[in-house]
Coordinates of C-alpha atoms in Angstrom, one line a residue:
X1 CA 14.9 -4.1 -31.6
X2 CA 16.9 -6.2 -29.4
X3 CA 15.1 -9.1 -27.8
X4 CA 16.5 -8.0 -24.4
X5 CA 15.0 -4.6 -24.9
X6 CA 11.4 -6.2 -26.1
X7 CA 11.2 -8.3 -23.2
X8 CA 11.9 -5.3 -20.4
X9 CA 9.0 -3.3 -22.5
X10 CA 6.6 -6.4 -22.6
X11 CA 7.4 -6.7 -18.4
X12 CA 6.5 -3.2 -17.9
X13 CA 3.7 -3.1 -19.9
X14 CA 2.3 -6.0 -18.5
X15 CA 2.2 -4.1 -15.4
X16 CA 0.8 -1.3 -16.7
X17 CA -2.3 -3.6 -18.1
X18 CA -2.1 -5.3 -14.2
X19 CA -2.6 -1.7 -12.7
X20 CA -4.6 0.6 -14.5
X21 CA -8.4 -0.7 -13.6
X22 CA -10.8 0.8 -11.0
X23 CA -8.8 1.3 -7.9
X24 CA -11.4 3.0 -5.3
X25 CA -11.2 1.9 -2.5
X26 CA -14.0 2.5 0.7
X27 CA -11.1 4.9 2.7
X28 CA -10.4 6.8 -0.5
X29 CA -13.0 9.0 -0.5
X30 CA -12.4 10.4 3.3
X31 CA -8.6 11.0 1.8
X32 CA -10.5 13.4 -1.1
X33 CA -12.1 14.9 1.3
X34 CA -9.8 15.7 3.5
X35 CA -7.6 16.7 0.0
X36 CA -10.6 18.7 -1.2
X37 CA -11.2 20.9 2.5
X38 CA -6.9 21.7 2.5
X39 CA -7.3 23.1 -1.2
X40 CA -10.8 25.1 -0.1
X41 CA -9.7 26.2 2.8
X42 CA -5.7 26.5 2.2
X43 CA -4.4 25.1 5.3
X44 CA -3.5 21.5 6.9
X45 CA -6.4 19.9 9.1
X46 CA -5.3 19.7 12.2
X47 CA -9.0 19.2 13.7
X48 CA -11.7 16.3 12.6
X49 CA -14.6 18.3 10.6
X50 CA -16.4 15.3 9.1
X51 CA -17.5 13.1 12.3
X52 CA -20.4 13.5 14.5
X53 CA -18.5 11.2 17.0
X54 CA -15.2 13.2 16.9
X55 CA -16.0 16.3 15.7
X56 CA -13.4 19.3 16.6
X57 CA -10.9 16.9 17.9
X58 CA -7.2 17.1 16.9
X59 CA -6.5 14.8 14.3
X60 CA -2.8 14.3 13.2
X61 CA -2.7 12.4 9.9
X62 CA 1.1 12.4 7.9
X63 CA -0.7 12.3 4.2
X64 CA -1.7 15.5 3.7
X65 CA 0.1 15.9 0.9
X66 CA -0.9 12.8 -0.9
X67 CA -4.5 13.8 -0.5
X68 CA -3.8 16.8 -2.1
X69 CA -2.3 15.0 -5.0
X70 CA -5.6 12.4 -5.0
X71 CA -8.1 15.2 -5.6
X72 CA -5.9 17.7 -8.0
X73 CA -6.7 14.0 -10.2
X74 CA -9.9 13.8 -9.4
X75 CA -10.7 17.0 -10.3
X76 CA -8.3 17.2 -13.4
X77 CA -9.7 13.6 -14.6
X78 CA -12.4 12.1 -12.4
X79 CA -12.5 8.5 -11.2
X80 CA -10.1 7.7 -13.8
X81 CA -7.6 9.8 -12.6
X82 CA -7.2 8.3 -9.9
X83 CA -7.1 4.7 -11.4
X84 CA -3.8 6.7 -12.9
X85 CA -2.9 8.1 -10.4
X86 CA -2.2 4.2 -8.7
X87 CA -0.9 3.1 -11.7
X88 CA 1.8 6.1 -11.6
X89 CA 3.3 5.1 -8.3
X90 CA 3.1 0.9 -8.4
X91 CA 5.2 1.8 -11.5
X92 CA 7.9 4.1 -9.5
X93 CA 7.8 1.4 -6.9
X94 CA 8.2 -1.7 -8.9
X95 CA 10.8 0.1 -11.0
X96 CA 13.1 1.1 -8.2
X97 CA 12.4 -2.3 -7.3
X98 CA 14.1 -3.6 -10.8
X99 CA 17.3 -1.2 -10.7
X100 CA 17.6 -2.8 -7.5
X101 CA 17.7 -6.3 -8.5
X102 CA 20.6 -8.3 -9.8
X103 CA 20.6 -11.7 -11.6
X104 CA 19.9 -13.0 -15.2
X105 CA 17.3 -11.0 -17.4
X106 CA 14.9 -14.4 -17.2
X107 CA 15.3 -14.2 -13.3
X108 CA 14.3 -10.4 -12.8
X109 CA 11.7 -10.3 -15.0
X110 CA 10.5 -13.4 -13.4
X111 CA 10.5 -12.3 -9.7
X112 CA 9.5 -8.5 -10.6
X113 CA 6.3 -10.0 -12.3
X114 CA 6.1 -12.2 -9.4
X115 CA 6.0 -9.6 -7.0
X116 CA 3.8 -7.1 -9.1
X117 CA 1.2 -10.7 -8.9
X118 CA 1.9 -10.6 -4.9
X119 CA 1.5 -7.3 -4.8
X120 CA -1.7 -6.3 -7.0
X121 CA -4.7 -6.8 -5.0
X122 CA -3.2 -4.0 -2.1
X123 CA -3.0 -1.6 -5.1
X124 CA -6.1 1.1 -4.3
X125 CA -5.7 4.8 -4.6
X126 CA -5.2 6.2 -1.1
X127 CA -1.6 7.4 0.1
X128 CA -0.6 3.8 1.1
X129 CA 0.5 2.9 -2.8
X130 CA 2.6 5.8 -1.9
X131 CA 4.1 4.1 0.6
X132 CA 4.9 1.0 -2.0
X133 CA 6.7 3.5 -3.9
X134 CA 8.8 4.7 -2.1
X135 CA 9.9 1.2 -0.4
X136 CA 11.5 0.8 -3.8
X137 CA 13.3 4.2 -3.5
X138 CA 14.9 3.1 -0.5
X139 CA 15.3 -0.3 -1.2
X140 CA 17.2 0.8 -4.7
X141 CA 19.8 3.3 -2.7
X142 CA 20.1 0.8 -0.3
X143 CA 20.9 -1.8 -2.3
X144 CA 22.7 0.3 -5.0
X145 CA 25.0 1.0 -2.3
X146 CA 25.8 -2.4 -0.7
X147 CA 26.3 -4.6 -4.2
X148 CA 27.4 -1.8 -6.3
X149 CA 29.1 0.6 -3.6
X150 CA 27.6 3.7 -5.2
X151 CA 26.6 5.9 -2.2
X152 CA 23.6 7.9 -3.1
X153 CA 22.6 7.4 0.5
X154 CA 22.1 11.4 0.4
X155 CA 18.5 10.6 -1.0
X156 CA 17.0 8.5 2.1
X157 CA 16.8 12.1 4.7
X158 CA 15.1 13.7 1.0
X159 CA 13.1 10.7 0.4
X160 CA 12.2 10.5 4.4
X161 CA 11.1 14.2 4.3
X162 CA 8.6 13.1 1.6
X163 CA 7.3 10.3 2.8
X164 CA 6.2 12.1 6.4
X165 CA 4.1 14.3 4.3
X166 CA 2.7 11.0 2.6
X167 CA 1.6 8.5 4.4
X168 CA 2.7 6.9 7.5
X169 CA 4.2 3.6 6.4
X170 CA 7.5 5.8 6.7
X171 CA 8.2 2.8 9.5
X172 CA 9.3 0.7 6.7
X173 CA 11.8 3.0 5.7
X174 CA 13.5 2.6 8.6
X175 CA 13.1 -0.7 9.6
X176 CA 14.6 -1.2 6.1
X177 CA 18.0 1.2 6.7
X178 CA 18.4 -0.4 10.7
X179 CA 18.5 -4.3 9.0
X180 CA 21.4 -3.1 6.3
X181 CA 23.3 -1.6 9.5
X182 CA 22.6 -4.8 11.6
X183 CA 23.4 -7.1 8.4
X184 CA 26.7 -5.0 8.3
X185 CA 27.5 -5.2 12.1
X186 CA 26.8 -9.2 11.7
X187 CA 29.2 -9.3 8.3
X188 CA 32.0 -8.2 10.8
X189 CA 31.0 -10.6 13.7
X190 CA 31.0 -14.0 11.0
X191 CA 34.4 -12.9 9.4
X192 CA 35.8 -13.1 13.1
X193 CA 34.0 -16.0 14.2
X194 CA 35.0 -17.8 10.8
X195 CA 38.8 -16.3 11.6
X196 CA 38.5 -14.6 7.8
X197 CA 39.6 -11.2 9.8
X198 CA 40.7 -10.5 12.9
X199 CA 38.8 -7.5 15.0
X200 CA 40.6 -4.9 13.7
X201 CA 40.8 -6.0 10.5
X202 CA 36.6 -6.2 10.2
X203 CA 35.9 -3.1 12.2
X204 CA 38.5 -1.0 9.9
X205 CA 36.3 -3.3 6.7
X206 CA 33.1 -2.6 8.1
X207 CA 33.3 1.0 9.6
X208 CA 32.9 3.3 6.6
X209 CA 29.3 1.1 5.8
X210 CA 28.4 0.8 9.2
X211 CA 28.9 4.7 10.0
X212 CA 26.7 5.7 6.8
X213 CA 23.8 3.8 7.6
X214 CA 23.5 5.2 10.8
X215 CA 24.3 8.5 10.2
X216 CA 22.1 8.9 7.1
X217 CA 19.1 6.9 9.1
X218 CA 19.5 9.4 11.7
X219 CA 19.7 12.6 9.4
X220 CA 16.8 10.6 8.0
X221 CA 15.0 10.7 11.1
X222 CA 15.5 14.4 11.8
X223 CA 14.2 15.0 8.3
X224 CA 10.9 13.1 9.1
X225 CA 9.9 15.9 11.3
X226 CA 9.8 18.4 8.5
X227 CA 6.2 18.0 8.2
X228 CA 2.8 20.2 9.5
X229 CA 3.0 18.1 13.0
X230 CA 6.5 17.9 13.9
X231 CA 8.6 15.9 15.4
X232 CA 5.7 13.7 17.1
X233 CA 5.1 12.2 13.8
X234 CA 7.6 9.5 13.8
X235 CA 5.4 8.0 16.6
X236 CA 2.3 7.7 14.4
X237 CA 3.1 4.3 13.4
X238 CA 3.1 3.3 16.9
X239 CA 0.0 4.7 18.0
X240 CA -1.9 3.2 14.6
X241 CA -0.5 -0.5 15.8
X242 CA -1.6 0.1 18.8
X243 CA -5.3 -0.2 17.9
X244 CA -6.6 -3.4 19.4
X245 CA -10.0 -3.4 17.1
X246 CA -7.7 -2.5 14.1
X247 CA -6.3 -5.9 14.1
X248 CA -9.3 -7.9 15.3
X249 CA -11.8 -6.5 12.8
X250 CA -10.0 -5.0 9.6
X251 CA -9.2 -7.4 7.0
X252 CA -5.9 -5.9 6.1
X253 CA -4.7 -5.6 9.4
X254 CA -5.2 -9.0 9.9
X255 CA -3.1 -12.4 9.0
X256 CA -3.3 -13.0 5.2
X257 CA -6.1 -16.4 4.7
X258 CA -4.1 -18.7 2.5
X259 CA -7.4 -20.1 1.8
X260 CA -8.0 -17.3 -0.2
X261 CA -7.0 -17.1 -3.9
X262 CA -5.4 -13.9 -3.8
X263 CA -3.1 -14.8 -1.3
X264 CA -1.5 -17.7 -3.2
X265 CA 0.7 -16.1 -5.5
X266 CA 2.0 -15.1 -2.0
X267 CA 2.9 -18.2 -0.6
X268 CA 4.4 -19.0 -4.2
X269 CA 6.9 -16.7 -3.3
X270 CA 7.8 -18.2 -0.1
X271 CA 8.1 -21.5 -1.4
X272 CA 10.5 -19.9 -4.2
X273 CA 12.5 -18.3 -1.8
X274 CA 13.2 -21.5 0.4
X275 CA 14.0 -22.9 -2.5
X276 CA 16.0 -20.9 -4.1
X277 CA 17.8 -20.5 -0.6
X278 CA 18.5 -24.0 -0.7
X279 CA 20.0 -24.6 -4.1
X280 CA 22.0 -21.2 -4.7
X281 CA 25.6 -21.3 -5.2
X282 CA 26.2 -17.7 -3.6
X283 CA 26.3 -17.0 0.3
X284 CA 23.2 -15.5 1.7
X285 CA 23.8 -12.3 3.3
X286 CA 23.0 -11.6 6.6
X287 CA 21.2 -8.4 5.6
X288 CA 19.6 -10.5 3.2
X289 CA 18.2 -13.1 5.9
X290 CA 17.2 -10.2 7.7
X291 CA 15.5 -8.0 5.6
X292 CA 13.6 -11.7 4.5
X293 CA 12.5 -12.7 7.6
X294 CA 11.6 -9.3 9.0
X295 CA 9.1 -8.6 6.5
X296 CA 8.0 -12.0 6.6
X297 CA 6.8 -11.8 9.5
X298 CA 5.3 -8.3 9.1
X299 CA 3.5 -9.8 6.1
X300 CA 1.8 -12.5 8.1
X301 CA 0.9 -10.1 11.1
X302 CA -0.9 -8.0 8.8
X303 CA -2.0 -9.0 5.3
X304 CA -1.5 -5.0 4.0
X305 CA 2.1 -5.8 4.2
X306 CA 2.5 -8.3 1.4
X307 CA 2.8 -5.7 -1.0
X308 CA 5.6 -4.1 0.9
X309 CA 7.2 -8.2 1.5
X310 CA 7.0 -8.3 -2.6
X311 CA 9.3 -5.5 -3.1
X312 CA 11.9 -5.9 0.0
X313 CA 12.5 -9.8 -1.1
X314 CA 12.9 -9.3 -4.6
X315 CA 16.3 -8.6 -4.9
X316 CA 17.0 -11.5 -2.7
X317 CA 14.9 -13.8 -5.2
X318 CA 16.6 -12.5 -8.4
X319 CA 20.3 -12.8 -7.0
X320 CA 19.6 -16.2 -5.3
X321 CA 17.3 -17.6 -8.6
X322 CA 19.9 -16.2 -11.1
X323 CA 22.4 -18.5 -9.2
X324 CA 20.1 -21.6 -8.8
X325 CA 19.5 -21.4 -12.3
X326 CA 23.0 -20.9 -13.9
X327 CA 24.2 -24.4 -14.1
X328 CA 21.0 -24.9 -16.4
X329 CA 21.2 -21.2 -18.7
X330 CA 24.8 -22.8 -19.4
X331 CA 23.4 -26.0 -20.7
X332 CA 20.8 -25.1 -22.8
X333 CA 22.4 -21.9 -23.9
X334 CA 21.5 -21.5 -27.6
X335 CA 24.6 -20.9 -29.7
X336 CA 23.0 -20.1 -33.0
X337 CA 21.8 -17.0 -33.5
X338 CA 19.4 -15.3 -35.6
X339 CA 19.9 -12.7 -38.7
X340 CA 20.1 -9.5 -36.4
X341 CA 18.1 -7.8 -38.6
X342 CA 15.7 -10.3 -39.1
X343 CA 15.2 -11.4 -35.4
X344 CA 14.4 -7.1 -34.7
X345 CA 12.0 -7.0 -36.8
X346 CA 10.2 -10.0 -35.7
X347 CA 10.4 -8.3 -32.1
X348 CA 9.3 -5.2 -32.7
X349 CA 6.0 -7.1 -34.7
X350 CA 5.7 -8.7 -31.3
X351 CA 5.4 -5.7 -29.3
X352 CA 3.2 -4.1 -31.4
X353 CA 1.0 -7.4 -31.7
X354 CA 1.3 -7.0 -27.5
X355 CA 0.5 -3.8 -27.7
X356 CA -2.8 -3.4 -29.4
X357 CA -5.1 -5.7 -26.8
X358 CA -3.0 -3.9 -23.8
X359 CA -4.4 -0.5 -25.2
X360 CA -8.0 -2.0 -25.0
X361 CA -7.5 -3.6 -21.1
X362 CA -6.0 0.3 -20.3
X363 CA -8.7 2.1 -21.9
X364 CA -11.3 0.1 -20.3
X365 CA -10.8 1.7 -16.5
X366 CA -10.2 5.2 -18.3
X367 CA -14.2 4.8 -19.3
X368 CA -15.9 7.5 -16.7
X369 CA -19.1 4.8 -17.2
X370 CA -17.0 2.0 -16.4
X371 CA -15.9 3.7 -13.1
X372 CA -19.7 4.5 -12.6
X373 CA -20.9 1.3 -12.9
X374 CA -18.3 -0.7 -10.7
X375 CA -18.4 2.0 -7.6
X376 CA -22.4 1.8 -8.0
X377 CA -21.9 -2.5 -7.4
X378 CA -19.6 -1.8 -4.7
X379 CA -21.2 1.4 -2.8
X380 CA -24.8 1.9 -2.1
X381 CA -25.5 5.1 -4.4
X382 CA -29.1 4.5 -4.2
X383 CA -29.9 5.3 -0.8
X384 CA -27.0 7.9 -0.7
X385 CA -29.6 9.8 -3.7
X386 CA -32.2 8.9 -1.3
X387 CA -30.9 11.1 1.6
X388 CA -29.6 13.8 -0.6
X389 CA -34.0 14.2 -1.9
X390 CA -35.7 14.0 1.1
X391 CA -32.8 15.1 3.7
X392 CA -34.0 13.3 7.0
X393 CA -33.4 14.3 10.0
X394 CA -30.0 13.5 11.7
X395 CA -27.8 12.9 13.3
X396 CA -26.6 9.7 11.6
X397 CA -25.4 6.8 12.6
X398 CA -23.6 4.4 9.6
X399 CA -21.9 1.3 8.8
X400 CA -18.0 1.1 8.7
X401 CA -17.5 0.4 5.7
X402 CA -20.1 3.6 4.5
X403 CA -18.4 6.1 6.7
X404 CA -15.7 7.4 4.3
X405 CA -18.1 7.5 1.2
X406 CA -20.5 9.3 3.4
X407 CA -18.1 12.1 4.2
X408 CA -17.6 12.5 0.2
X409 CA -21.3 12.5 -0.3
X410 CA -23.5 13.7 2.3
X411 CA -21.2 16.5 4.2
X412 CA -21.5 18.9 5.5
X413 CA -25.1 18.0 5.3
X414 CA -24.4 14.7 7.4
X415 CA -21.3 14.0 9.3
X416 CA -20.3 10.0 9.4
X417 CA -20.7 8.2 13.2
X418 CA -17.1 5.9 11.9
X419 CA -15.1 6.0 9.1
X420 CA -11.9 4.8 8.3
X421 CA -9.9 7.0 10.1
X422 CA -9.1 4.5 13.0
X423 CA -6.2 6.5 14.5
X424 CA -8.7 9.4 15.5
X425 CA -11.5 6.9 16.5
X426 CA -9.5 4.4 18.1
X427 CA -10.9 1.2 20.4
X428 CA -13.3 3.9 22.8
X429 CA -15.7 4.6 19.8
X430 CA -15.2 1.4 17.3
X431 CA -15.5 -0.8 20.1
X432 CA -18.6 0.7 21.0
X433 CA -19.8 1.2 17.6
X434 CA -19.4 -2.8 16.8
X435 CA -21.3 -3.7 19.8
X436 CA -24.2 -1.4 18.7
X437 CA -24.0 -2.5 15.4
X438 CA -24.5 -6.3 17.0
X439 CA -27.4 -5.1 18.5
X440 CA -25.6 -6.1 21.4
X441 CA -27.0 -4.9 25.1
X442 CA -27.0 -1.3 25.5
X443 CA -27.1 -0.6 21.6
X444 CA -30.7 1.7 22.6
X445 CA -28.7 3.9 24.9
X446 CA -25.7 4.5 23.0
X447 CA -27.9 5.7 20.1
X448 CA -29.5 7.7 22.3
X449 CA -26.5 9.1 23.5
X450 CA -26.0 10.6 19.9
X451 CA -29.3 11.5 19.6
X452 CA -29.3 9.1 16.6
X453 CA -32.1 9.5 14.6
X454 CA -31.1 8.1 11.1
X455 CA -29.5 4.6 10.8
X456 CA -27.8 3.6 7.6
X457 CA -26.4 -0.1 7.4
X458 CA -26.5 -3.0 5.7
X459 CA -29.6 -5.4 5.2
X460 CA -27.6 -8.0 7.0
X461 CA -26.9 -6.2 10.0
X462 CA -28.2 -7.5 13.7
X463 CA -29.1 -3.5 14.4
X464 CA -31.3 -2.7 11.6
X465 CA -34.0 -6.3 13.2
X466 CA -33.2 -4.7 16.4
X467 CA -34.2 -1.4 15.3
X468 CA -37.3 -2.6 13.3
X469 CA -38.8 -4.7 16.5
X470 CA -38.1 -1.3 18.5
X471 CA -40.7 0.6 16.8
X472 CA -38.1 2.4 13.9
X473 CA -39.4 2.6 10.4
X474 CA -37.6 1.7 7.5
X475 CA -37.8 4.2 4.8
X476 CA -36.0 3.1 2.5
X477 CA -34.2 -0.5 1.5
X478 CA -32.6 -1.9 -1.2
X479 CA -30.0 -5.1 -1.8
X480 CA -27.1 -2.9 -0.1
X481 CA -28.5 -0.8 2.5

């Protein structure tokens, strides 16, 4: 085995052992519920059935099609299907990501295990991993076509069609074709400016790239409405943004905290990237400045889009690091060279000496008990089996963070007051819903407004002391809820 070969398997591997763990998420068990009522019932929702506070109101969500995918694993494997299932499509993503990439051997493996790093703690199984994946399929034919000019540009409308069945981070897939065509358009306007070309010259040099983009981003956009909803669905982004208590109160949605641990590989890579910028011996691209800063920025609006910042500026890193570095690969370039047969064997021991402890780490999320015991730390199972013995009276009013794993629980018996489902609920009821769970003024009529008559939160909460000097009774309490 070829050293070149061991060290692309050891990369990917080491992926592998990075993604498969437990990757539940709070929101993905509304998506298996919503997968499990389409597969009962054999049609798209196109109405809420789980709320009490939105009940039988029309609810457009784009994934249907990856919640059907999350609980055909759940069912075929459990839990650990799902911990697969992510581990399936962080794969597709980051390899995309690699045939996109150019550079040295040492420099993509570098900046793809960089980005997988960046990347890895957005990795949860709910339809937005989908979205990672299929930011590398575009970025890939993108790329594929402006270094390599091989026009496979015929898969963005396919891919687009896909991904508006998916999940709605479509929005990256064309912010991603619009800065190739702008990067293209500027190429022209700095060959003129630079007198390299004169107008005719760069239109006629530019027009066949220029024309593709656009025409295959617009075929991509008509393609997008293939879906259950239509045509309105490539406004969905917009309307989710849109949510003012979406980016006040939910972590993801808000600016990354470099003061936390998992954000620092992420700021590693922007330190990289300025310098790399500054000691590369190529020219910069303007779609490459583009696509850099643009997702930038998007990354610290809203932590959620690191993972997506990983994969655009990769190829950027790997080209611009590959250069940087030269001058030094030259110099210490080790002429002598081992027996071939000797130096494959050695690297095939090493891969299998790799190999063995990987298998362990990957088995370990596989365990149904492992899966058991980390959801049971992270979601409050006990009071759930509470409810489910001696079925008090509702209606119910929950915690946030509680709403989706209620909906996989308790319904139809108990329908959740919020979930995570923000683009049905929107600032009228979370806004309202945060000030109750304050205990803030008016938190007594808006219960009663719902004829609450269960209330399921955290110890910690203001409501639950508000409650208890009200005349409510606890019956039942525990270290979670």
């Amino acid at each position: 085995m070829k050293f070149q070969k061991l060290l692309y398997l050891l990369t990917f591997l080491s992926i592998v052992v990075m993604a498969t763990r437990v990757s539940v998420a709070s929101d993905t068990f509304w998506h298996l519920r919503a997968g499990d009522w389409i597969v009962e019932h054999g049609q798209i929702l196109r109405e809420d059935p789980f709320s009490l506070t939105r009940f039988g109101e029309t609810w457009r969500y784009p994934g249907w099609l990856a919640q059907v995918l999350m609980i055909s694993s759940y069912r075929l494997l459990g839990f650990p299907g799902l911990n697969i299932f992510t581990t399936v499509f962080v794969l597709i993503g980051l390899a995309f990501t690699w045939r996109a990439m150019k550079g040295s051997d040492f420099a993509r493996v570098t900046v793809l295990l960089l980005a997988a790093i960046t990347s890895a703690v957005y990795w949860s199984a709910r339809p937005h991993i989908m979205t990672f994946a299929l930011t590398g399929l575009v970025l890939y034919v993108l790329e594929d076509y402006r270094n390599r000019e091989r026009n496979r540009l015929w898969i963005l409308p396919l891919g687009m069609a896909l991904w508006g069945n998916l999940h709605g981070g479509f929005a990256a897939g064309f912010i991603l074709i619009l800065l190739y065509l702008v990067g293209e358009i500027l190429e022209a306007g700095i060959e003129i400016i630079k007198a390299r070309m004169n107008l005719g010259e760069a239109l006629r040099s530019h027009q066949r790239a220029t024309v593709n983009y656009a025409g295959f981003g617009l075929l991509s956009a008509i393609a997008l409405s293939i879906n259950p909803h239509g045509p309105r669905m490539i406004l969905y982004p917009f309307t989710t943004i849109g949510i003012e208590s979406l980016r006040d109160y939910i972590q993801e949605w808000q600016s990354p905290n470099f003061h936390e641990p998992q954000v620092y590989p992420f700021l590693f890579s922007l330190l990289l990237l300025l310098l790399v910028f500054a000691a590369t011996k190529k020219r910069v691209a303007a779609h490459e400045y583009l696509a850099t800063a643009t997702f930038l920025v998007l990354a610290l609006t809203a932590g959620r889009n690191i993972a997506l910042y990983a994969l655009v500026v990769s190829p950027v890193l790997s080209r611009h690091l590959s250069s940087s570095l030269e001058p030094l690969a030259v110099r210490f370039q080790n002429r002598d060279e081992f027996d071939p047969t000797l130096a494959g064997r050695l690297n095939l021991a090493l891969l299998f000496l790799c190999l063995f402890p990987a298998l362990i780490k990957i088995s370990y999320p596989l365990n149904p008990e492992v899966n058991r015991e980390a959801l049971g730390e992270q979601f409050p199972y006990g009071a759930v089996e509470f409810i489910k013995s001696t079925e008090p009276e509702g209606p119910m009013f929950n915690s946030y963070n509680w709403g989706a794993f209620i909906i996989w629980e308790l319904y139809p018996e108990y329908r959740s007051f919020v979930d995570g489902r923000t683009d049905l609920f929107n600032d009228e009821i979370l806004l309202a819903y945060l000030s109750a769970w304050r205990g803030e003024s008016g938190w007594e009529e808006f219960l009663d407004q719902w004829g609450i008559k269960i209330v399921f939160v955290e110890p910690e909460a203001p409501l639950r002391h508000k409650l208890l000097q009200s005349g409510w009774m606890s019956i039942y309490e525990d270290e979670q809820a």
